[in-house]
Coordinates of C-alpha atoms and ligand atoms in Angstrom, one line a residue:
M5 CA 0.0 -0.2 -0.1
T6 CA 1.5 3.0 -0.8
S7 CA 0.7 6.4 1.9
T8 CA -1.9 7.8 -0.3
E9 CA -4.1 5.1 -0.4
A10 CA -6.8 4.6 1.9
P11 CA -6.4 1.8 4.5
A12 CA -8.0 -1.5 3.6
R13 CA -11.3 -2.1 5.6
P14 CA -11.1 -5.0 7.5
S15 CA -13.2 -7.9 6.5
T16 CA -16.9 -8.6 7.6
R17 CA -16.3 -12.3 5.9
T18 CA -17.7 -14.9 8.3
E19 CA -15.0 -16.7 7.3
D20 CA -12.1 -14.3 8.1
L21 CA -13.7 -13.1 11.3
R22 CA -14.1 -17.1 12.6
T23 CA -10.5 -17.3 11.3
E24 CA -9.0 -14.3 13.2
A25 CA -11.0 -14.8 16.9
L26 CA -9.3 -18.6 16.3
A27 CA -6.3 -17.0 16.3
V28 CA -6.6 -14.4 18.9
L29 CA -7.8 -17.5 21.8
D30 CA -4.9 -19.6 20.2
R31 CA -2.9 -16.8 21.4
L32 CA -4.0 -16.5 24.5
G33 CA -4.3 -20.2 25.1
A34 CA -8.1 -20.3 24.9
A35 CA -10.0 -22.7 22.8
V36 CA -13.6 -22.8 21.4
P37 CA -15.4 -26.0 23.2
S38 CA -17.3 -27.1 20.7
A39 CA -21.1 -28.0 21.4
L40 CA -21.9 -32.0 21.4
P41 CA -25.4 -32.4 19.2
D42 CA -26.9 -33.0 21.9
G43 CA -25.5 -31.0 24.6
P44 CA -26.7 -27.4 25.7
S45 CA -24.8 -24.8 23.8
L46 CA -25.1 -21.0 23.2
A47 CA -24.3 -19.4 19.9
A48 CA -21.3 -17.2 19.8
C49 CA -22.6 -14.0 17.3
T50 CA -20.6 -10.9 16.7
P51 CA -22.8 -7.5 16.2
L52 CA -20.0 -6.5 13.2
T53 CA -22.3 -8.6 11.1
G54 CA -25.4 -9.9 13.1
E55 CA -23.6 -13.2 12.1
E56 CA -23.0 -16.3 14.3
L57 CA -19.5 -17.6 14.3
F58 CA -19.2 -20.3 16.2
R59 CA -21.9 -22.8 18.6
V60 CA -20.0 -22.9 21.9
A61 CA -20.7 -26.2 24.5
A62 CA -22.9 -24.4 27.4
A63 CA -22.6 -25.7 31.1
S64 CA -25.6 -27.6 32.6
P65 CA -26.7 -27.9 35.4
G66 CA -24.8 -30.6 36.6
D67 CA -21.4 -28.4 35.7
V68 CA -22.8 -25.4 37.4
D69 CA -22.4 -27.5 40.6
E70 CA -19.6 -29.3 39.7
A71 CA -17.9 -25.8 39.5
V72 CA -19.2 -24.4 42.3
G73 CA -18.7 -27.7 44.5
A74 CA -14.8 -27.4 43.4
A75 CA -14.6 -24.0 44.2
A76 CA -16.0 -24.6 47.2
A77 CA -13.3 -27.3 48.2
A78 CA -10.7 -24.6 46.9
F79 CA -11.7 -21.7 49.5
V80 CA -10.4 -23.9 52.0
R81 CA -6.8 -24.3 51.1
W82 CA -7.2 -20.5 49.3
R83 CA -8.7 -18.6 52.3
S84 CA -5.5 -19.6 54.5
V85 CA -2.6 -18.7 51.4
P86 CA -1.5 -15.2 53.0
A87 CA -3.2 -11.9 51.6
P88 CA 0.0 -10.7 49.9
V89 CA 0.9 -14.2 48.3
R90 CA -2.7 -14.1 46.8
G91 CA -1.6 -10.3 45.6
A92 CA 1.3 -11.7 43.9
T93 CA -0.8 -14.2 41.5
V94 CA -3.2 -11.0 40.9
K95 CA -0.1 -9.2 39.9
R96 CA 0.7 -12.2 37.4
F97 CA -2.8 -12.2 35.9
G98 CA -2.3 -8.2 35.5
E99 CA 1.1 -9.0 33.7
L100 CA -0.7 -11.2 31.3
L101 CA -3.6 -9.0 30.4
S102 CA -0.9 -6.0 29.7
E103 CA 0.7 -8.6 27.6
H104 CA -2.4 -9.4 25.9
K105 CA -4.2 -6.5 25.8
A106 CA -4.8 -6.2 22.1
D107 CA -5.9 -9.3 21.6
L108 CA -8.3 -9.4 24.5
A109 CA -9.8 -6.1 22.9
S110 CA -10.0 -7.1 19.4
L111 CA -12.3 -10.1 21.0
V112 CA -14.0 -6.9 23.0
T113 CA -14.9 -5.5 19.8
L114 CA -16.1 -9.0 17.9
E115 CA -18.3 -9.5 20.8
A116 CA -19.3 -6.4 22.4
G117 CA -19.2 -4.2 19.0
K118 CA -16.5 -1.8 21.0
I119 CA -14.8 0.6 19.1
T120 CA -11.2 -0.2 19.3
S121 CA -10.0 2.5 21.5
E122 CA -13.2 1.6 24.2
A123 CA -12.4 -2.0 24.4
L124 CA -8.4 -1.1 25.0
G125 CA -9.6 1.4 27.7
E126 CA -11.8 -1.9 29.2
V127 CA -8.7 -4.3 28.9
Q128 CA -6.5 -1.8 30.6
E129 CA -9.5 -1.4 33.4
M130 CA -8.8 -4.8 34.0
V131 CA -5.1 -4.1 34.5
D132 CA -5.8 -1.3 37.2
I133 CA -8.0 -3.3 38.7
C134 CA -5.2 -5.9 39.4
D135 CA -2.9 -3.3 40.5
L136 CA -5.5 -2.2 43.3
A137 CA -6.1 -5.6 44.2
V138 CA -2.4 -6.4 44.5
G139 CA -2.2 -2.9 46.8
L140 CA -5.3 -4.0 48.6
S141 CA -3.5 -7.3 49.3
R142 CA -1.3 -5.8 51.5
Q143 CA -4.1 -3.6 52.9
V144 CA -6.9 -5.3 54.1
G145 CA -7.7 -4.9 57.8
G146 CA -9.7 -3.9 60.6
R147 CA -9.9 -1.3 63.2
T148 CA -8.9 -1.5 66.9
M149 CA -11.5 0.6 68.8
P150 CA -11.5 1.5 72.5
S151 CA -12.8 -0.7 75.6
E152 CA -15.1 0.5 77.6
R153 CA -13.8 -2.1 80.0
P154 CA -10.2 -2.1 81.2
G155 CA -7.5 -4.8 80.3
H156 CA -9.6 -5.5 76.8
R157 CA -9.0 -5.1 73.4
L158 CA -12.0 -4.3 71.1
M159 CA -11.4 -4.8 67.4
E160 CA -12.9 -6.2 64.0
T161 CA -11.0 -8.5 61.8
W162 CA -11.7 -9.5 58.5
H163 CA -11.8 -13.0 56.9
P164 CA -12.5 -14.7 53.8
L165 CA -16.7 -15.0 52.7
G166 CA -16.3 -18.0 50.5
V167 CA -17.3 -18.7 47.0
V168 CA -18.5 -15.3 44.8
G169 CA -20.7 -15.6 41.9
V170 CA -20.2 -13.4 39.3
V171 CA -22.9 -13.1 36.7
S172 CA -22.0 -10.3 34.3
A173 CA -23.3 -8.3 31.4
F174 CA -22.5 -8.2 27.5
N175 CA -21.6 -4.6 27.5
F176 CA -18.3 -4.8 29.9
P177 CA -17.8 -8.2 28.9
V178 CA -14.5 -8.4 30.8
A179 CA -13.7 -5.4 33.0
V180 CA -16.7 -5.7 35.5
W181 CA -15.8 -9.4 35.9
A182 CA -11.7 -8.5 36.6
W183 CA -13.2 -5.7 39.2
N184 CA -14.5 -8.7 41.1
T185 CA -12.1 -11.1 40.6
A186 CA -8.5 -9.1 41.2
V187 CA -10.2 -7.9 44.2
A188 CA -12.6 -11.2 45.4
L189 CA -8.7 -13.2 44.9
V190 CA -6.9 -11.2 47.1
C191 CA -9.7 -11.0 49.8
G192 CA -9.3 -14.5 49.6
D193 CA -12.5 -16.0 47.8
P194 CA -12.6 -18.6 44.8
V195 CA -14.9 -16.8 41.8
V196 CA -17.1 -18.8 39.3
W197 CA -18.4 -16.7 36.8
K198 CA -21.4 -16.7 34.3
P199 CA -20.7 -14.5 31.6
S200 CA -23.3 -12.9 29.5
E201 CA -24.2 -15.3 27.2
L202 CA -23.8 -12.9 24.1
T203 CA -19.9 -12.7 25.2
P204 CA -18.7 -16.3 25.6
L205 CA -15.2 -16.0 24.0
T206 CA -14.0 -13.2 25.7
A207 CA -14.8 -15.4 28.9
L208 CA -13.1 -18.4 27.7
A209 CA -9.8 -16.2 26.8
C210 CA -9.7 -14.1 30.1
S211 CA -10.3 -17.5 31.9
A212 CA -7.4 -18.8 30.1
L213 CA -5.2 -16.1 31.1
L214 CA -5.9 -16.1 34.8
G215 CA -5.6 -20.4 34.5
R216 CA -2.1 -19.3 33.3
A217 CA -1.5 -16.6 35.9
L218 CA -3.4 -19.4 39.1
A219 CA -0.9 -22.0 37.4
E220 CA 2.3 -20.2 37.4
T221 CA 2.1 -18.6 41.0
G222 CA 1.1 -22.3 42.7
A223 CA -2.9 -21.1 42.9
P224 CA -5.3 -23.8 43.4
A225 CA -6.8 -23.9 39.9
D226 CA -10.2 -24.3 40.9
V227 CA -10.3 -20.5 42.4
H228 CA -11.4 -19.4 39.1
R229 CA -14.2 -21.2 37.2
L230 CA -16.3 -20.1 34.4
V231 CA -20.1 -21.3 33.8
L232 CA -21.3 -20.4 30.0
G233 CA -24.4 -20.1 29.7
A234 CA -28.1 -18.3 29.7
R235 CA -30.4 -17.6 32.4
D236 CA -30.6 -21.0 33.4
V237 CA -26.8 -21.2 33.9
G238 CA -26.8 -18.2 36.1
A239 CA -30.1 -18.9 37.8
A240 CA -28.6 -22.0 39.3
L241 CA -25.4 -20.3 40.0
V242 CA -27.5 -18.2 42.5
A243 CA -29.4 -20.6 43.8
D244 CA -26.6 -22.4 45.3
P245 CA -26.2 -22.3 49.2
R246 CA -22.5 -22.2 48.5
V247 CA -22.4 -19.1 47.0
A248 CA -21.3 -16.8 49.6
L249 CA -21.7 -13.4 47.7
V250 CA -23.4 -12.9 43.9
S251 CA -22.5 -10.2 42.5
A252 CA -24.9 -9.7 39.4
T253 CA -24.4 -6.8 36.8
G254 CA -27.1 -6.4 34.3
S255 CA -30.5 -5.2 34.0
T256 CA -33.0 -4.4 36.9
R257 CA -35.4 -7.0 35.5
M258 CA -32.8 -10.0 36.2
G259 CA -31.7 -7.8 39.7
A260 CA -35.4 -8.3 40.9
E261 CA -35.5 -11.9 39.9
V262 CA -32.1 -12.8 41.7
G263 CA -32.3 -10.4 44.6
P264 CA -35.1 -12.4 46.5
V265 CA -33.4 -16.0 45.6
V266 CA -30.3 -15.0 47.2
A267 CA -31.7 -13.3 49.8
A268 CA -34.1 -16.2 50.9
R269 CA -31.0 -18.3 51.8
F270 CA -29.6 -15.5 53.8
G271 CA -27.0 -15.1 50.9
R272 CA -25.0 -11.9 50.2
T273 CA -25.9 -9.8 46.9
L274 CA -24.2 -6.8 45.3
L275 CA -26.1 -5.9 42.6
E276 CA -24.9 -3.6 39.7
L277 CA -28.0 -2.8 37.5
G278 CA -29.6 0.0 35.1
G279 CA -28.7 3.7 35.4
N280 CA -30.9 6.7 34.1
N281 CA -28.2 8.8 33.8
A282 CA -28.7 13.0 33.5
A283 CA -26.8 15.7 33.1
V284 CA -28.1 19.1 34.4
V285 CA -26.8 21.9 32.8
A286 CA -26.3 25.6 34.2
P287 CA -26.4 28.5 32.2
S288 CA -23.0 29.4 33.3
A289 CA -21.6 26.0 31.9
D290 CA -18.9 26.1 29.8
L291 CA -20.3 24.9 27.0
D292 CA -17.5 24.1 24.6
L293 CA -16.4 21.7 27.8
A294 CA -20.5 20.8 27.9
V295 CA -20.9 19.6 24.3
R296 CA -18.0 17.0 24.5
G297 CA -18.8 15.6 27.8
I298 CA -22.2 15.0 27.1
V299 CA -21.6 13.4 23.5
F300 CA -19.0 11.1 25.3
S301 CA -21.4 9.9 27.4
A302 CA -25.0 9.9 25.7
V303 CA -23.2 8.2 22.4
G304 CA -19.8 6.1 23.8
T305 CA -20.1 2.5 23.3
A306 CA -23.3 3.4 21.3
G307 CA -25.4 4.2 24.2
Q308 CA -25.0 0.8 25.4
R309 CA -22.8 1.8 28.9
C310 CA -24.8 1.6 32.4
T311 CA -23.5 5.4 32.7
S312 CA -24.6 6.2 29.3
M313 CA -26.6 9.9 29.5
R314 CA -30.0 9.2 28.7
R315 CA -31.3 12.7 29.7
L316 CA -30.1 16.4 29.6
L317 CA -32.0 18.8 31.6
V318 CA -30.4 22.2 30.7
H319 CA -31.3 25.9 31.5
A320 CA -33.9 27.6 29.3
D321 CA -31.4 30.3 28.4
V322 CA -28.8 28.3 26.5
A323 CA -30.9 25.1 25.8
D324 CA -31.2 26.4 22.3
E325 CA -27.6 27.2 21.7
L326 CA -26.6 23.5 23.3
V327 CA -29.1 21.7 21.7
G328 CA -27.8 23.4 18.0
R329 CA -24.4 22.4 19.2
L330 CA -25.2 18.7 19.8
A331 CA -27.0 18.4 16.9
A332 CA -24.7 19.3 14.8
A333 CA -22.3 17.2 16.5
Y334 CA -24.6 14.3 15.9
A335 CA -24.8 14.9 12.5
R336 CA -20.8 14.6 11.7
L337 CA -20.3 11.4 14.4
P338 CA -18.8 8.6 12.4
V339 CA -20.9 5.3 12.8
G340 CA -19.3 2.2 10.9
D341 CA -17.4 -0.5 11.9
P342 CA -15.8 -0.3 15.4
R343 CA -12.6 -1.5 14.1
A344 CA -12.2 0.7 11.2
E345 CA -10.4 4.0 12.5
G346 CA -12.2 7.2 12.8
T347 CA -15.2 5.6 14.2
L348 CA -17.2 6.8 17.1
V349 CA -20.3 4.7 17.0
G350 CA -20.2 1.1 16.2
P351 CA -23.1 -1.5 16.3
L352 CA -25.8 -2.1 18.9
V353 CA -24.9 -5.1 20.3
R354 CA -28.3 -7.3 18.4
A355 CA -31.3 -6.3 16.1
S356 CA -33.8 -6.4 19.2
S357 CA -31.7 -3.3 21.0
A358 CA -32.8 -1.2 17.7
E359 CA -36.1 -2.4 17.3
A360 CA -36.6 -1.0 21.2
M361 CA -34.6 2.1 20.0
Q362 CA -37.4 2.7 17.5
R363 CA -40.3 1.7 19.8
A364 CA -38.7 4.4 22.8
L365 CA -38.3 6.8 19.8
A366 CA -42.3 6.5 18.6
R367 CA -43.3 6.9 22.2
A368 CA -41.0 10.0 22.8
V369 CA -42.7 11.3 19.8
E370 CA -46.2 10.4 21.2
D371 CA -46.0 12.7 24.2
G372 CA -44.9 15.4 22.2
G373 CA -41.5 14.8 21.6
E374 CA -39.3 16.1 18.5
V375 CA -36.4 13.9 17.4
V376 CA -33.9 16.9 16.1
A377 CA -30.9 14.3 15.0
G378 CA -30.1 11.1 14.3
G379 CA -32.3 7.9 15.5
E380 CA -32.1 6.0 12.0
P381 CA -30.5 2.7 11.3
V382 CA -27.6 3.3 9.2
T383 CA -26.4 0.7 6.7
V384 CA -23.4 -0.9 6.7
D385 CA -21.5 -2.2 3.9
G386 CA -21.3 -5.9 4.2
A387 CA -23.1 -5.2 7.1
E388 CA -26.2 -5.6 6.3
G389 CA -27.3 -8.0 9.3
A390 CA -26.2 -5.9 12.0
A391 CA -27.9 -3.3 14.1
Y392 CA -25.9 0.1 13.2
V393 CA -28.4 3.1 14.3
S394 CA -27.5 6.9 14.3
P395 CA -27.6 7.9 17.9
A396 CA -30.6 10.4 18.6
L397 CA -31.1 13.9 20.3
V398 CA -34.8 14.1 21.1
R399 CA -36.1 17.5 22.8
M400 CA -39.0 16.7 25.4
P401 CA -41.9 18.9 26.8
S402 CA -41.2 16.8 30.1
Q403 CA -40.4 13.9 31.8
T404 CA -42.9 11.2 30.0
E405 CA -42.5 7.4 31.2
V406 CA -40.3 6.6 28.4
V407 CA -37.6 9.0 29.9
R408 CA -38.3 7.4 32.8
E409 CA -36.8 4.2 31.5
E410 CA -33.4 2.7 30.8
T411 CA -33.8 2.0 26.6
F412 CA -30.4 0.7 26.2
A413 CA -29.5 2.2 22.9
P414 CA -28.1 5.9 22.5
V415 CA -30.9 8.0 22.8
L416 CA -30.6 11.5 25.1
Y417 CA -33.5 12.9 26.0
V418 CA -33.6 16.8 26.5
M419 CA -35.9 19.1 28.7
T420 CA -35.5 22.6 30.2
W421 CA -35.9 24.2 33.8
T422 CA -35.4 27.7 35.1
D423 CA -34.7 27.0 38.8
L424 CA -32.3 24.5 39.9
D425 CA -34.3 23.0 42.7
E426 CA -37.0 21.8 40.3
A427 CA -34.5 20.4 37.5
V428 CA -32.6 18.3 41.0
E429 CA -36.5 17.4 41.8
V430 CA -37.1 16.1 38.2
H431 CA -33.2 14.7 37.8
N432 CA -34.0 12.7 40.7
A433 CA -37.9 11.4 40.0
V434 CA -36.5 8.3 38.0
P435 CA -36.8 4.6 39.4
Q436 CA -32.7 4.3 38.9
G437 CA -30.1 6.0 40.8
L438 CA -26.5 5.6 38.8
S439 CA -24.7 8.5 37.2
S440 CA -25.3 11.9 37.2
S441 CA -23.7 15.2 36.7
I442 CA -23.8 19.0 36.7
F443 CA -22.2 21.4 34.6
T444 CA -21.5 24.6 35.7
S445 CA -18.9 27.4 36.4
D446 CA -20.9 28.5 39.9
V447 CA -19.6 26.8 43.0
R448 CA -22.9 27.0 44.9
E449 CA -24.6 25.2 42.3
A450 CA -22.2 22.2 41.8
E451 CA -22.2 21.9 46.0
R452 CA -26.0 21.9 45.8
F453 CA -25.6 19.2 43.3
L454 CA -23.4 17.4 44.9
S455 CA -25.3 17.9 48.6
E456 CA -27.6 15.7 50.5
A457 CA -30.2 17.8 48.8
G458 CA -28.7 17.0 45.6
S459 CA -28.4 14.5 43.5
D460 CA -29.3 10.8 44.7
C461 CA -27.6 8.6 42.7
G462 CA -24.2 6.7 43.7
I463 CA -21.8 8.7 41.0
V464 CA -22.4 12.2 41.3
N465 CA -19.5 14.3 39.1
V466 CA -18.7 17.6 38.2
N467 CA -18.2 18.9 34.7
I468 CA -17.6 15.5 33.3
G469 CA -20.0 13.3 32.0
T470 CA -22.1 10.5 33.3
S471 CA -19.4 7.8 32.0
G472 CA -15.6 6.7 31.6
A473 CA -15.6 5.9 35.9
E474 CA -12.1 5.0 37.2
I475 CA -11.4 2.3 39.2
G476 CA -10.0 4.1 42.4
G477 CA -13.8 5.0 43.5
A478 CA -16.4 2.5 44.6
F479 CA -18.8 2.6 41.3
G480 CA -22.7 1.7 41.7
G481 CA -25.5 3.2 42.4
E482 CA -28.8 3.8 44.5
K483 CA -32.5 2.3 44.2
A484 CA -33.2 0.2 41.3
T485 CA -29.7 0.3 40.3
G486 CA -29.4 -2.0 43.2
G487 CA -27.3 -0.6 46.1
G488 CA -24.1 -2.4 45.0
R489 CA -20.4 -1.1 45.2
E490 CA -17.5 -2.6 43.4
S491 CA -14.4 -1.6 42.4
G492 CA -12.1 0.7 44.4
S493 CA -12.0 2.5 47.8
D494 CA -13.6 0.1 50.5
A495 CA -15.7 -2.0 47.9
W496 CA -13.4 -4.8 49.1
R497 CA -15.3 -5.3 52.2
A498 CA -18.3 -7.0 50.5
Y499 CA -16.1 -10.0 49.7
M500 CA -14.9 -10.3 53.3
R501 CA -16.7 -11.0 56.3
R502 CA -16.1 -9.0 59.6
A503 CA -15.7 -10.5 63.1
T504 CA -15.9 -8.1 66.2
N505 CA -13.3 -9.2 68.7
T506 CA -13.0 -8.6 72.7
V507 CA -9.8 -9.9 73.9
N508 CA -9.4 -9.7 78.1
Y509 CA -6.2 -9.6 79.2
S510 CA -6.7 -8.8 82.8
D511 CA -7.5 -11.3 85.1
E512 CA -10.9 -9.8 85.7
L513 CA -14.5 -10.4 83.9
P514 CA -15.8 -6.8 84.3
L515 CA -19.4 -7.2 82.0
A516 CA -20.2 -4.8 79.6
Q517 CA -22.8 -1.8 80.1
G518 CA -21.8 -2.6 84.0
V519 CA -23.7 -5.3 84.4
D520 CA -23.6 -7.3 87.8
F521 CA -23.8 -11.2 87.5
G522 CA -22.8 -12.1 90.7
Ligands
NAD3 P1 -29.3 -9.0 31.3 O1 -29.6 -8.6 32.9 O2 -29.9 -9.3 30.1 O3 -28.0 -10.2 31.7 C1 -27.5 -9.8 32.5 C2 -26.4 -11.2 33.1 O4 -27.8 -11.7 33.6 C3 -26.6 -12.4 32.2 O5 -25.3 -13.1 32.1 C4 -27.7 -13.1 32.5 O6 -27.5 -14.2 31.4 C5 -27.9 -13.1 33.4 N1 -29.5 -13.2 33.8 C6 -30.3 -12.6 33.3 N2 -31.2 -13.1 34.3 C7 -31.0 -14.0 35.1 C8 -31.6 -14.6 36.2 N3 -33.0 -14.9 36.1 N4 -30.6 -15.3 37.1 C9 -29.5 -15.2 36.8 N5 -28.9 -14.9 35.7 C10 -29.5 -14.2 34.9 O7 -28.4 -7.8 31.1 P2 -27.2 -7.4 29.6 O8 -28.3 -7.1 28.6 O9 -26.2 -8.1 29.5 O10 -26.8 -6.1 30.3 C11 -27.5 -4.4 29.9 C12 -28.0 -4.1 31.3 O11 -26.8 -4.2 32.4 C13 -28.0 -2.6 31.3 O12 -29.5 -2.8 31.8 C14 -27.1 -1.8 31.7 O13 -27.3 -0.8 32.6 C15 -26.8 -3.3 33.2 N6 -25.4 -2.8 33.4 C16 -25.3 -2.3 34.7 C17 -23.9 -2.2 35.4 C18 -23.6 -1.7 36.1 O14 -22.6 -1.4 36.9 N7 -24.9 -0.8 37.0 C19 -22.8 -2.3 34.2 C20 -23.3 -3.1 33.3 C21 -24.4 -2.8 32.6

């Protein structure tokens, strides 16, 4: 190719995609387990074209039982390995992830449809959480409190919890599992992973790399087990009483099914569910910055992030200008093959997502909304079966029912306000409570939004969008988002059990609260 020729378009031929996937899996030490004719199986499809690439063997309920049993047995060994030694295993895993970053990212693109830069970012997030977990492996521990009794020590100790069942969603096919796994492993817990049925190949690849790290560092192989399958496999995992913690990421519908099952057996849950994230834009906002932050949050990952911006609450004085600038930006968005240079919007994961988007837009229009940009299917050569769409920008007269729902596609509803209190009220008047932001140059408005009377979300930002969290903070949301916290800060506590210890080093036996018992 001479320097004047355009770069070759990546091939969309099913055979080429298959060959490339097999080559990547081979480099990562993974293989596709072929489905038996009468055994359970999954279709490994790609949103790049909408085609099925492989038929993959899935787990049966018996396989789930065996995997949990093996992980429970491994727990007995793993919990007694010193935490810094467990950290060394996670360190090796992080090194392998770094080494194979490009290959893993290519599988994320193949299965979830993310543009290359976002797919690389997702793998980087795995590397980052491994770093954080290695640090934690020398830090997790409890406090000592003053005892009211002389000659007594009151303290708390933290111990490994048990088997962690991780159920993950398609849109972060590797990072969310890594958040859980890196932290669970240093905390002394084995993990049984049920990935999304839409992303089995990335799961096979990650498992192979973790298996290598376990083998190289002498850790028990069964501290990580993978069970591929759909909802039924997830349901078998969450119902198993040997699973001490179920960390489930996905829709609020899924959380509503999983939560009661685990609660009924007194298990622990960490639920990371749907979001309906909004930004409030004040008249003092730096609109250049706001436009960039909003577009990234609303159309990144084609609107398929749990933190994707879905609602925009703009002060009436700047609404026309902001909407005009956003509409101009939307009109220039490159939609297409996520592997191609310059693409910013890849495909939706499946045709039903594009249908859900069209249904939501029709309802918004019925409610008096006006689509001011996008909202159309986009045809990409060689990928006629895929679900490419142009992100939609919709002006709404008010926050109607469709706006209060999470449609997992790139639709941004714009509403206006004149009073910040009223804007915050509308902001909070949705069932979900994941991520939020305010664009303002007024410190009072920013602090108001961050205060107890401001946003009711788990993530509240100022002058950045709603998506793109760093791993150092605890990640999660309130209300129908499930209340779980994962990743950084003190999220590790969910993976350990706390014991309160009172040690009497005196030769008296005083009772608490001054009780006299003869
Ligand atoms: P989904 O709910 O369809 O599936 C998620 C996972 O749950 C899959 O592995 C699925 O097989 C499993 N599952 C479904 N029903 C189950 C059941 N009854 N028992 C056990 N397992 C079950 O979600 P999806 O379409 O893969 O992902 C998109 C959704 O996930 C969106 O709502 C998004 O907001 C949410 N999400 C939330 C976060 C977060 O951190 N809050 C992160 C990513 C995605």
